[in-house]
Coordinates of N, CA, C and O in Angstrom, one line a residue:
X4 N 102.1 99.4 105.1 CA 103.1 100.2 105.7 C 102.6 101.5 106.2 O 103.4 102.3 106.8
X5 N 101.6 101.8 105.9 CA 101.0 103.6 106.2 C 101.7 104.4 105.4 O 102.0 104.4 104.2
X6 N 102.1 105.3 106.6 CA 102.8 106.4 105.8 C 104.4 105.9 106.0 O 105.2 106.8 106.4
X7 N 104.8 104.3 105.9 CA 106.2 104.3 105.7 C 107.0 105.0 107.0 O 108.1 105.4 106.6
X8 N 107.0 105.4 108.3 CA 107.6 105.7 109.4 C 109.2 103.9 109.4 O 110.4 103.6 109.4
X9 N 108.1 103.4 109.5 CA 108.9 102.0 109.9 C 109.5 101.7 108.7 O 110.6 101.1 108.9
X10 N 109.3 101.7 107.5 CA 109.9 100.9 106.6 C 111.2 102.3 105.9 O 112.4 102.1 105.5
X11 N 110.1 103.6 105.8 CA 111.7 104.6 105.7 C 113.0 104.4 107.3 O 114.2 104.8 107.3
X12 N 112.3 103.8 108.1 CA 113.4 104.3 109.3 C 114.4 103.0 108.4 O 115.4 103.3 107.8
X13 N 113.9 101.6 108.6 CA 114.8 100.2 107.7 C 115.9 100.9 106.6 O 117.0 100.4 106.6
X14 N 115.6 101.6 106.0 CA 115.8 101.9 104.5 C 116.8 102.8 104.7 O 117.9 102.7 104.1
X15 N 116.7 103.9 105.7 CA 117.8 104.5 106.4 C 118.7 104.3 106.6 O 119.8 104.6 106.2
X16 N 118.1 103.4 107.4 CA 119.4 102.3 108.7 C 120.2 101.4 107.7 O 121.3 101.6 107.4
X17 N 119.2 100.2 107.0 CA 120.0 99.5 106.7 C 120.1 98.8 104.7 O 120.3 97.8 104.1
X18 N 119.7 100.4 104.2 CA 119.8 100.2 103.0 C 120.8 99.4 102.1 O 120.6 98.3 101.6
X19 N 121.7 99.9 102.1 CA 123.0 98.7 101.7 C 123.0 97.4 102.4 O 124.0 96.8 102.0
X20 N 122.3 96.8 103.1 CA 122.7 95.5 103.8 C 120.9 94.8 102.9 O 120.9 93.8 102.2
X21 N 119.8 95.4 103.3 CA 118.4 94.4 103.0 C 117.8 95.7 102.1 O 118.0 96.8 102.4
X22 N 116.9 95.2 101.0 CA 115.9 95.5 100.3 C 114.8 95.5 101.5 O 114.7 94.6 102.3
X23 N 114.0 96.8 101.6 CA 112.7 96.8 102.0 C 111.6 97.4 101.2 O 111.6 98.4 100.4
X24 N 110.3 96.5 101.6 CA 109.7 97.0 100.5 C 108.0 97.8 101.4 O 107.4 96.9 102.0
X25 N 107.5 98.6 101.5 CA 106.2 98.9 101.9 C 105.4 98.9 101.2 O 105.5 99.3 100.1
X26 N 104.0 98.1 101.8 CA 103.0 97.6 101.1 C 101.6 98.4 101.6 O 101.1 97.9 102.6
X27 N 101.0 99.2 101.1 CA 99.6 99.3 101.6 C 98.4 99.8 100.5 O 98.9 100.5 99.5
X28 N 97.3 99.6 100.6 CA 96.2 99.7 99.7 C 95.5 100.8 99.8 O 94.3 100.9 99.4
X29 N 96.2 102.1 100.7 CA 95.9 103.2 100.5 C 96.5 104.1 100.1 O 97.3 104.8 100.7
X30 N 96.2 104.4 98.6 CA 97.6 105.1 98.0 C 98.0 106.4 98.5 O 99.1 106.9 98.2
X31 N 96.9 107.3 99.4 CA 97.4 108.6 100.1 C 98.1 108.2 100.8 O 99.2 108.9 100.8
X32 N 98.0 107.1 101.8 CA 99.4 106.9 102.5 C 100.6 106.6 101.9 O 101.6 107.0 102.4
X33 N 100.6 105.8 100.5 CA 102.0 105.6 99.8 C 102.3 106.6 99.5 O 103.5 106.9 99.6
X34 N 101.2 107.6 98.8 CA 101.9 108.6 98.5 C 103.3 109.3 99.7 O 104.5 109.5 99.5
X35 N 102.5 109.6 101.0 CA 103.0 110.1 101.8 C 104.3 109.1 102.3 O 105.1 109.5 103.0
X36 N 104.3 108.0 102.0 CA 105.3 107.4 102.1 C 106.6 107.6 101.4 O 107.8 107.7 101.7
X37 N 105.6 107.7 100.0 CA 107.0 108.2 99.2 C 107.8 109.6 99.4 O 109.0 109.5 99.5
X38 N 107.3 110.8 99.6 CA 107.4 111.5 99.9 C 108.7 111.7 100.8 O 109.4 112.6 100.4
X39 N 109.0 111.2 102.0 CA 110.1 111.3 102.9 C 110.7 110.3 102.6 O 111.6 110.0 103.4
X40 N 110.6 109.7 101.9 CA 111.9 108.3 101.4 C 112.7 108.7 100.4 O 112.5 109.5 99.5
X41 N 113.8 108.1 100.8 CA 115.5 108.2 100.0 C 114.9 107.1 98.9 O 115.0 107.6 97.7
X42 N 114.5 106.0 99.0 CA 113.9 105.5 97.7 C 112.3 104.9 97.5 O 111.9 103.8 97.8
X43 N 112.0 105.5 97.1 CA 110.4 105.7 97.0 C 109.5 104.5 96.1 O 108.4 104.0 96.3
X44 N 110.5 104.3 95.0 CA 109.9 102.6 94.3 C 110.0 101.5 95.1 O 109.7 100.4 94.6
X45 N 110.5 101.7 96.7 CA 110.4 100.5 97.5 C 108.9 100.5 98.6 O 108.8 100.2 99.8
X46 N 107.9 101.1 97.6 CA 106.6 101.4 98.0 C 105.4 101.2 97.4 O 105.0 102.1 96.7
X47 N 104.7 99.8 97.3 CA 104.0 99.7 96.9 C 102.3 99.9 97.0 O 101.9 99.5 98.1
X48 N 101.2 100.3 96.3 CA 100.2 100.7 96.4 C 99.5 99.4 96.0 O 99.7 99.1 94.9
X49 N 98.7 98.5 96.7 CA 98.1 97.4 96.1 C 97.8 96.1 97.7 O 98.3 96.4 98.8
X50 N 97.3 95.2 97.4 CA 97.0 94.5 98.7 C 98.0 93.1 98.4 O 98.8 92.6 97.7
X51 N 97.5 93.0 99.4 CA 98.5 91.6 100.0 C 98.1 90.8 99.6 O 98.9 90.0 99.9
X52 N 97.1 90.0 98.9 CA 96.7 89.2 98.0 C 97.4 88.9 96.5 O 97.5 87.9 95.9
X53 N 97.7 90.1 96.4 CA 99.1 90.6 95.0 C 100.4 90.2 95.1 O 101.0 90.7 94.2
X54 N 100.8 89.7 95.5 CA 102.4 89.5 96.5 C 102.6 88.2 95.6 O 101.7 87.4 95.3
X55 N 103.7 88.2 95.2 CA 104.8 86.9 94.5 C 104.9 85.9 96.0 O 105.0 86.3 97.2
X56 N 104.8 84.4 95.4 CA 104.8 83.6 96.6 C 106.4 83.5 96.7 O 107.3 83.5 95.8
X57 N 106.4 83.2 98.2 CA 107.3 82.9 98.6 C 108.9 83.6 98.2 O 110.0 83.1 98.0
X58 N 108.7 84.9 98.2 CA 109.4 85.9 98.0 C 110.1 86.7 99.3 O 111.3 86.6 99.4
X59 N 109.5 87.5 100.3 CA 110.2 87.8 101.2 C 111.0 86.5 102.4 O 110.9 85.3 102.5
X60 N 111.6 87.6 103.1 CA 112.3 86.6 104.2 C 112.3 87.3 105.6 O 112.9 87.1 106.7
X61 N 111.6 88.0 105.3 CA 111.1 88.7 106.7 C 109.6 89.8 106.4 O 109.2 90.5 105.4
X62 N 109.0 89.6 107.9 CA 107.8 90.9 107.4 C 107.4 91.3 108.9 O 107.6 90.7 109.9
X63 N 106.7 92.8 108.8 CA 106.0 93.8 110.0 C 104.9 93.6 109.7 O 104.5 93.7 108.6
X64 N 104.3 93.3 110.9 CA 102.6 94.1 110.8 C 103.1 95.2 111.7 O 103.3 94.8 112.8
X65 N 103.3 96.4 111.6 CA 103.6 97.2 113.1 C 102.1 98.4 113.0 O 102.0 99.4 112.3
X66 N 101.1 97.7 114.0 CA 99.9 98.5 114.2 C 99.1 98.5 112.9 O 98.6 99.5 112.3
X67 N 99.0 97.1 112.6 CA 98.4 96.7 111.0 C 97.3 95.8 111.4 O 96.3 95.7 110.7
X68 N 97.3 95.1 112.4 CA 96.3 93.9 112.5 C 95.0 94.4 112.9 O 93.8 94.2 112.5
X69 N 95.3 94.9 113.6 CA 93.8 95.5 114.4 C 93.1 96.4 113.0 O 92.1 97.0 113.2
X70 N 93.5 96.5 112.4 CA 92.6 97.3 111.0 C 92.2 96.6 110.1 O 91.8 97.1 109.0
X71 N 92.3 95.3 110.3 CA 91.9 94.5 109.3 C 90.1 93.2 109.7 O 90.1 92.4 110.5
X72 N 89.4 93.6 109.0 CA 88.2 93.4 109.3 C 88.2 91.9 109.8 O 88.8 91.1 109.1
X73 N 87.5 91.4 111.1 CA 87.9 89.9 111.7 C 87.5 89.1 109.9 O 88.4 88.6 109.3
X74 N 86.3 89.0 109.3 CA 86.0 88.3 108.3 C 87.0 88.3 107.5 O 86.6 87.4 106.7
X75 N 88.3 88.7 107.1 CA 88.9 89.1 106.3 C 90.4 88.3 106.7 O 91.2 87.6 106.0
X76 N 90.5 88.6 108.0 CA 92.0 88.0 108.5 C 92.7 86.6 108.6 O 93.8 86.2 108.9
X77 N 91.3 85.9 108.3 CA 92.2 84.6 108.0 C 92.9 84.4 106.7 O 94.1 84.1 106.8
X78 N 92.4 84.5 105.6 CA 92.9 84.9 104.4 C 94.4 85.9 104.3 O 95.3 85.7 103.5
X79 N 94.3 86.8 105.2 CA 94.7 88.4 105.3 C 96.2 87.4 106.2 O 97.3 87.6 105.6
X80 N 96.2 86.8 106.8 CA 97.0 85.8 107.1 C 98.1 84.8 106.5 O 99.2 84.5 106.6
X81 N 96.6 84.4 105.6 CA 97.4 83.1 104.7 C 98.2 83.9 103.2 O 98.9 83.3 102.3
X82 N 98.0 84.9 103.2 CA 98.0 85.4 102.0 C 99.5 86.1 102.6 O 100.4 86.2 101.8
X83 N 99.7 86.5 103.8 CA 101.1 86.9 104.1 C 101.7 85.6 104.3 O 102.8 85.6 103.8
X84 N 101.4 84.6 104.7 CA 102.1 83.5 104.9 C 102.9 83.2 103.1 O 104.1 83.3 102.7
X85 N 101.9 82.7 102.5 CA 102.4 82.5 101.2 C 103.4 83.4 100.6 O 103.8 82.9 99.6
X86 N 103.8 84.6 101.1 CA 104.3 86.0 100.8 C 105.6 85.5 101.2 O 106.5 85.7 100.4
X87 N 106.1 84.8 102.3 CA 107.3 84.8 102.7 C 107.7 83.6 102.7 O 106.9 82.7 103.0
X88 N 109.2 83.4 102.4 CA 109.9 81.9 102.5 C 109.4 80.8 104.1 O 108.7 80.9 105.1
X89 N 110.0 79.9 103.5 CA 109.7 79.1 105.0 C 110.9 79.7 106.1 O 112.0 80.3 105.8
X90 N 110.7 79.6 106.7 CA 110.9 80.1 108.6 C 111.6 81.6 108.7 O 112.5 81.9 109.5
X91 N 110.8 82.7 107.3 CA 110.7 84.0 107.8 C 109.9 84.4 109.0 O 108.8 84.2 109.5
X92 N 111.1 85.4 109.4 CA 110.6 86.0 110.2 C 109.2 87.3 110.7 O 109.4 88.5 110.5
X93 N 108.2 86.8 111.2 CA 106.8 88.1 111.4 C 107.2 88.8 112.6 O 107.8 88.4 113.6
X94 N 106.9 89.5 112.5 CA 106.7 90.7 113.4 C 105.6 90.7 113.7 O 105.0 90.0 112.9
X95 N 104.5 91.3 114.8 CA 103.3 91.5 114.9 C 103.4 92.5 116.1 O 104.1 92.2 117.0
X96 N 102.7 93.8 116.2 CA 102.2 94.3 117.1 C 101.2 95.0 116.7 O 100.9 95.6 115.7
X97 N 100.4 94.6 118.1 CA 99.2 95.2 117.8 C 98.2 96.1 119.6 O 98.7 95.8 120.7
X98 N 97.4 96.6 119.6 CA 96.9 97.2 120.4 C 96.3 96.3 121.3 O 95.9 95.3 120.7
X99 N 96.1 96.2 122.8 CA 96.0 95.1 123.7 C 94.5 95.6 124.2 O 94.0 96.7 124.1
X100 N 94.1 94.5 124.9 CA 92.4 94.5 125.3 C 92.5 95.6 126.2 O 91.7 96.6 126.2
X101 N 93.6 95.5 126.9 CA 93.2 97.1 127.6 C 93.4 98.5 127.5 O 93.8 99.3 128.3
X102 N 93.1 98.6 126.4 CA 93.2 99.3 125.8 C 92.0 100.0 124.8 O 92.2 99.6 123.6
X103 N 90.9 100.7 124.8 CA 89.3 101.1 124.6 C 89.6 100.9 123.0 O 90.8 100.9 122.7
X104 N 88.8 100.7 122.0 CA 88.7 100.5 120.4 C 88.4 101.5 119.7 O 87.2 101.6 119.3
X105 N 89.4 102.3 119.2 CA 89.1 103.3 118.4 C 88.0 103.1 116.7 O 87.6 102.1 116.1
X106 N 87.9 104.3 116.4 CA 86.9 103.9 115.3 C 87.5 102.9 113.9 O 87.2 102.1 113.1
X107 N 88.7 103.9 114.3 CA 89.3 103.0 112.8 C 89.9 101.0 113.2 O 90.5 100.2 112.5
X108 N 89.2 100.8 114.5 CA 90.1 99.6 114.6 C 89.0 98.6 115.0 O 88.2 98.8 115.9
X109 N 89.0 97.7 114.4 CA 88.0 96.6 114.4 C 88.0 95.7 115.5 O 86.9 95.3 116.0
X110 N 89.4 95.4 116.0 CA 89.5 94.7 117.4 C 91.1 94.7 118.5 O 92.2 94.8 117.9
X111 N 91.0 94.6 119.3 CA 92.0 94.7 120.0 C 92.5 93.3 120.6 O 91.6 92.5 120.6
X112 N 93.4 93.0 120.9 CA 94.2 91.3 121.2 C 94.5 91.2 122.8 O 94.7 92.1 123.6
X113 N 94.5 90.3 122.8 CA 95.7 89.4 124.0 C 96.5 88.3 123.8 O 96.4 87.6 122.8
X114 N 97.1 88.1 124.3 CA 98.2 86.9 123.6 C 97.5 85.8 123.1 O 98.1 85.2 122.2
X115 N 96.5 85.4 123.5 CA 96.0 84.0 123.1 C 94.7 84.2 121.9 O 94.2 83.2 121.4
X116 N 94.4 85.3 121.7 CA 93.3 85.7 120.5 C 94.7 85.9 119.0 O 94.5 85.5 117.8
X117 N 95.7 86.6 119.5 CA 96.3 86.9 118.6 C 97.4 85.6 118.3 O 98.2 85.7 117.4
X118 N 97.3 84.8 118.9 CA 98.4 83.7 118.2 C 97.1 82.8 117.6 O 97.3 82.2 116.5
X119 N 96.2 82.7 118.1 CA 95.2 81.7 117.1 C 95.1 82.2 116.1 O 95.2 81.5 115.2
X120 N 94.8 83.9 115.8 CA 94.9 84.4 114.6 C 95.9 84.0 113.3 O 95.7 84.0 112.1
X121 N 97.2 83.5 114.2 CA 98.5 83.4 113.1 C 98.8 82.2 113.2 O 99.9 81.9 112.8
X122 N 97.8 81.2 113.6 CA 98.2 79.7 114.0 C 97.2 79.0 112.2 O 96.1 79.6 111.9
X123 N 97.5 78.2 111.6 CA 98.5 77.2 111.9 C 100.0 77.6 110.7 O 101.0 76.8 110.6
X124 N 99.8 78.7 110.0 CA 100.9 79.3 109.5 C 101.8 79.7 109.5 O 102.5 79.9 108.5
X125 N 102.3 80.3 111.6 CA 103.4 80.8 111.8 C 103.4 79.9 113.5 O 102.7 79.1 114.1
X126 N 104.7 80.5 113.6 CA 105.0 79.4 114.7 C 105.3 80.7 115.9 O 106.3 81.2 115.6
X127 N 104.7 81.3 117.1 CA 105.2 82.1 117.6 C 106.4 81.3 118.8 O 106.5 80.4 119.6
X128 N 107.2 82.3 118.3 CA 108.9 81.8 119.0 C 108.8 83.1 120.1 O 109.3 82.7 121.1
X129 N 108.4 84.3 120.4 CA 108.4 85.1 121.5 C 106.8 85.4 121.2 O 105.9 85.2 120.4
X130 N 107.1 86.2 122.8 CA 105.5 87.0 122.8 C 105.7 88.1 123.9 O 106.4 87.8 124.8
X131 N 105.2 89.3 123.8 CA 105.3 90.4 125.2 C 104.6 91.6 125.0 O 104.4 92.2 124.0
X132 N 104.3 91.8 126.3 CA 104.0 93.1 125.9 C 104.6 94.3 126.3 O 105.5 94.2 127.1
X133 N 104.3 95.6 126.1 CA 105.0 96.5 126.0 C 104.1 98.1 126.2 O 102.9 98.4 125.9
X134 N 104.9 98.9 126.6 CA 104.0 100.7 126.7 C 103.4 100.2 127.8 O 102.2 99.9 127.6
X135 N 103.9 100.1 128.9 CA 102.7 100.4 130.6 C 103.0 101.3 130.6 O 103.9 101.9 130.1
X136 N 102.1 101.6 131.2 CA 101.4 102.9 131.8 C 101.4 103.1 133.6 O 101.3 102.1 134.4
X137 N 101.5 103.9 133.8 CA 101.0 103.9 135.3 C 101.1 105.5 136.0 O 101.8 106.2 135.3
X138 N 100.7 106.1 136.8 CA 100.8 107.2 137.4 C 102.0 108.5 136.3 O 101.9 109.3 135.4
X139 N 103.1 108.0 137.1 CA 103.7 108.5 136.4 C 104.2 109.0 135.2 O 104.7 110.1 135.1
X140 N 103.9 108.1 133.9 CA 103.9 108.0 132.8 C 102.8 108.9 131.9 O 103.1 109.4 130.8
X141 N 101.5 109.0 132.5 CA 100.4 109.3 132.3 C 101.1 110.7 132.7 O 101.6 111.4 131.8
X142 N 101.2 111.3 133.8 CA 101.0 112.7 134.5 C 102.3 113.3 133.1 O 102.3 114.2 132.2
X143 N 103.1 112.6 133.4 CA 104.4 113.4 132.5 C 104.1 113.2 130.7 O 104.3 114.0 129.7
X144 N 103.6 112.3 130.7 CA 102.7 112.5 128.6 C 102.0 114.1 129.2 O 102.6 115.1 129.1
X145 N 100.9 114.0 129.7 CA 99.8 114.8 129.9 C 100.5 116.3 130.4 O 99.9 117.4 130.3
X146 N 101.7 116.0 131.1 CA 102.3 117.7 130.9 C 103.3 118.3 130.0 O 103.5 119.5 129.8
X147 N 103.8 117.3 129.7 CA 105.0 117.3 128.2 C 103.8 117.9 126.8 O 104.1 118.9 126.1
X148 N 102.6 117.2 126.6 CA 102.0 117.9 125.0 C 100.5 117.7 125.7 O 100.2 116.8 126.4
X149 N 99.8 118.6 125.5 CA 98.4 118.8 125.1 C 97.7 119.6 124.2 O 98.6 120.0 123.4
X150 N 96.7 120.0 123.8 CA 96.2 120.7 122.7 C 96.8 122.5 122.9 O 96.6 123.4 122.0
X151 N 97.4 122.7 124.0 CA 97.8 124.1 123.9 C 99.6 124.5 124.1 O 100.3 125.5 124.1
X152 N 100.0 123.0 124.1 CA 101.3 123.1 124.0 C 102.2 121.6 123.6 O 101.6 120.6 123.5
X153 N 103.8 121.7 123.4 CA 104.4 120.3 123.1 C 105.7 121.0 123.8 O 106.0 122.2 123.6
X154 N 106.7 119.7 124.9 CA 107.3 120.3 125.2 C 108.0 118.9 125.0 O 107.3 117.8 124.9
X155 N 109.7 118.9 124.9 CA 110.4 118.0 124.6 C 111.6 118.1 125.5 O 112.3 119.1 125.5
X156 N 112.1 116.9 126.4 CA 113.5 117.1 126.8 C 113.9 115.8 126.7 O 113.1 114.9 126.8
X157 N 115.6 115.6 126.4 CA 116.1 114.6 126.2 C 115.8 113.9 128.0 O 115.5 112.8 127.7
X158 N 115.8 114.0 128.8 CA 115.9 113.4 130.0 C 114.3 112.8 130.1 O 114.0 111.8 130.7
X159 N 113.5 113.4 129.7 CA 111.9 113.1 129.4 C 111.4 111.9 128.5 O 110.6 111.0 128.8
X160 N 112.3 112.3 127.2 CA 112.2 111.3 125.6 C 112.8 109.8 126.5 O 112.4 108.6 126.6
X161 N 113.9 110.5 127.1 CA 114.6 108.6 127.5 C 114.3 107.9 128.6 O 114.7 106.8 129.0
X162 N 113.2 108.9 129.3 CA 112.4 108.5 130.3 C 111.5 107.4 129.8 O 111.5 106.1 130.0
X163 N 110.5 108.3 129.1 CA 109.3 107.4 128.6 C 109.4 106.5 127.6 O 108.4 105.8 127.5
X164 N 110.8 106.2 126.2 CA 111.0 105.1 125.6 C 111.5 104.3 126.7 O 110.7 103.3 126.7
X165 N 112.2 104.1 127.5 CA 112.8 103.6 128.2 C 111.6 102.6 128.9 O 111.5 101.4 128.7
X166 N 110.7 103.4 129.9 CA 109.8 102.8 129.7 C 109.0 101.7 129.4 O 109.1 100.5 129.8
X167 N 108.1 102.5 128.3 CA 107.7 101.9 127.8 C 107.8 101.0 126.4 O 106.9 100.4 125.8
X168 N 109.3 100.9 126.1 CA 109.9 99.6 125.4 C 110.2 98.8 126.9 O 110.5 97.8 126.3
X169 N 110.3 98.6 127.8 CA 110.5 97.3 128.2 C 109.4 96.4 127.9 O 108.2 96.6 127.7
X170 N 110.1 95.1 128.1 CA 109.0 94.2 128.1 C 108.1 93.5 128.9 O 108.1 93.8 130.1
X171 N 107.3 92.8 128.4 CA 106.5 92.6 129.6 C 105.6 91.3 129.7 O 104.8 91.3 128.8
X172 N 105.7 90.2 130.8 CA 104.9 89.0 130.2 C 103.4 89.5 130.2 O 102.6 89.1 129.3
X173 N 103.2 90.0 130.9 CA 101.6 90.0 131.3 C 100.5 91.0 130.3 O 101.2 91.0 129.2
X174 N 100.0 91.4 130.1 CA 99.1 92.9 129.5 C 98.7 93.6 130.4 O 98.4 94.7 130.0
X175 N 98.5 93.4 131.6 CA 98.2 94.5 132.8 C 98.9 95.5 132.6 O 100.1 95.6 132.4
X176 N 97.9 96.2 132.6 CA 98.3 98.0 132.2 C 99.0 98.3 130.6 O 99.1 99.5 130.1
X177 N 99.3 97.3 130.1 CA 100.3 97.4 128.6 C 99.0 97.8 127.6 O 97.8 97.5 127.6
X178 N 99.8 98.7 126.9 CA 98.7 99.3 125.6 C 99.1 98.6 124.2 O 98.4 98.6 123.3
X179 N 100.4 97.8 124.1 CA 101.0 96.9 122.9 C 100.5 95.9 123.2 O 99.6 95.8 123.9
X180 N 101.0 94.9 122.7 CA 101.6 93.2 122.5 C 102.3 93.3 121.3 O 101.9 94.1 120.4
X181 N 103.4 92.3 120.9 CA 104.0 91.8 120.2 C 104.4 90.2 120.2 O 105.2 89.6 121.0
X182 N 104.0 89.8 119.3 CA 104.4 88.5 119.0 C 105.4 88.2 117.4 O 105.2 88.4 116.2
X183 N 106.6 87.5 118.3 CA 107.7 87.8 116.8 C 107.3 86.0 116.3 O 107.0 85.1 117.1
X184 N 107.3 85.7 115.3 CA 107.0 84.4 115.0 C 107.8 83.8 113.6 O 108.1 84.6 112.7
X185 N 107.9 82.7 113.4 CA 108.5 81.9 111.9 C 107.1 81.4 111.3 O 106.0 81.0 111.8
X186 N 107.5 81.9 109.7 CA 106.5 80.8 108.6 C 106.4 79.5 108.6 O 107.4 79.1 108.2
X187 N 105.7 78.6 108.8 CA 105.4 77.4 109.0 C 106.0 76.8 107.9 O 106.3 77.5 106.9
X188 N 106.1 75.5 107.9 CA 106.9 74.7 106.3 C 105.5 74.4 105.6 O 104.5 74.0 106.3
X189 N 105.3 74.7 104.2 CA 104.5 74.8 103.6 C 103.6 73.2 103.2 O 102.6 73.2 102.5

């Protein structure tokens, strides 16, 4: 979960309706997770290998896959698989080929690297991508914040979510992908 952004926003939103729980193996980030959470024992320090089978009914990777070493991810896979009921729902997004490989990230995807990764365990039911980029988008990031300033306007903010949340079949120009997919029957 990192530092919990996505699983405090859940917990926010829809505390009274779903249990969420954040999972990661770096306890500075749990810590920091706990930290801005309303409930902070829904944060766990420990790996995915640890997980009760067949216990959740939904799960995120959001900007989790690409940090997981290729030797590792099939396992890293099967071990979420066994984590969730049959035909929970995955989430996946991850950083797209076009997109250069930062140090902390071991590899970057396209639709067809990243569904073999989650095949034969999950079943992907969508796929898209998402965050283009193009002239415009670029000039207005690049004059909104740089290292000598940050500037914010509501007409700007709903510019660039607006954007770049639409979807998109292709990866040209796209810096995401997402593939939402079901647990396979065991």
């Amino acid at each position: 979960c990192g530092d919990g952004a996505v699983a405090n926003l859940l917990i926010e939103t829809f505390n009274e309706l779903v249990k969420v729980t954040g999972i990661d193996y770096d306890l500075r980030a749990i810590r920091w997770a706990k930290t801005f959470s309303k409930d902070p024992e829904n944060f766990i320090c420990g790996d995915i290998k640890d997980l009760n089978s067949v216990t959740y009914e939904s799960a995120s990777l959001i900007e989790v896959f690409e940090h997981i070493p290729p030797a590792e991810a099939v396992i890293f896979v099967e071990n979420i698989a066994m984590s969730l009921k049959e035909g929970a729902n995955l989430i996946v997004t991850v950083p797209t080929t076009e997109v250069p490989l930062t140090p902390k990230h071991y590899r970057h995807f396209d639709f067809k690297t990243l569904q073999t990764c989650f095949q034969p365990h999950f079943k992907v039911v969508d796929k898209f991508a998402f965050v283009k980029t193009n002239a415009v988008t670029r000039n207005l990031s690049k004059l909104s914040s740089n290292k000598y300033w940050y500037f914010e306007s509501q007409f700007l903010s709903r510019y660039l979510v607006g954007t770049y949340s639409k979807k998109h079949k292709e990866i040209n120009g796209c810096a995401r992908i997402c593939i939402a997919s079901n647990a396979a029957q065991s």
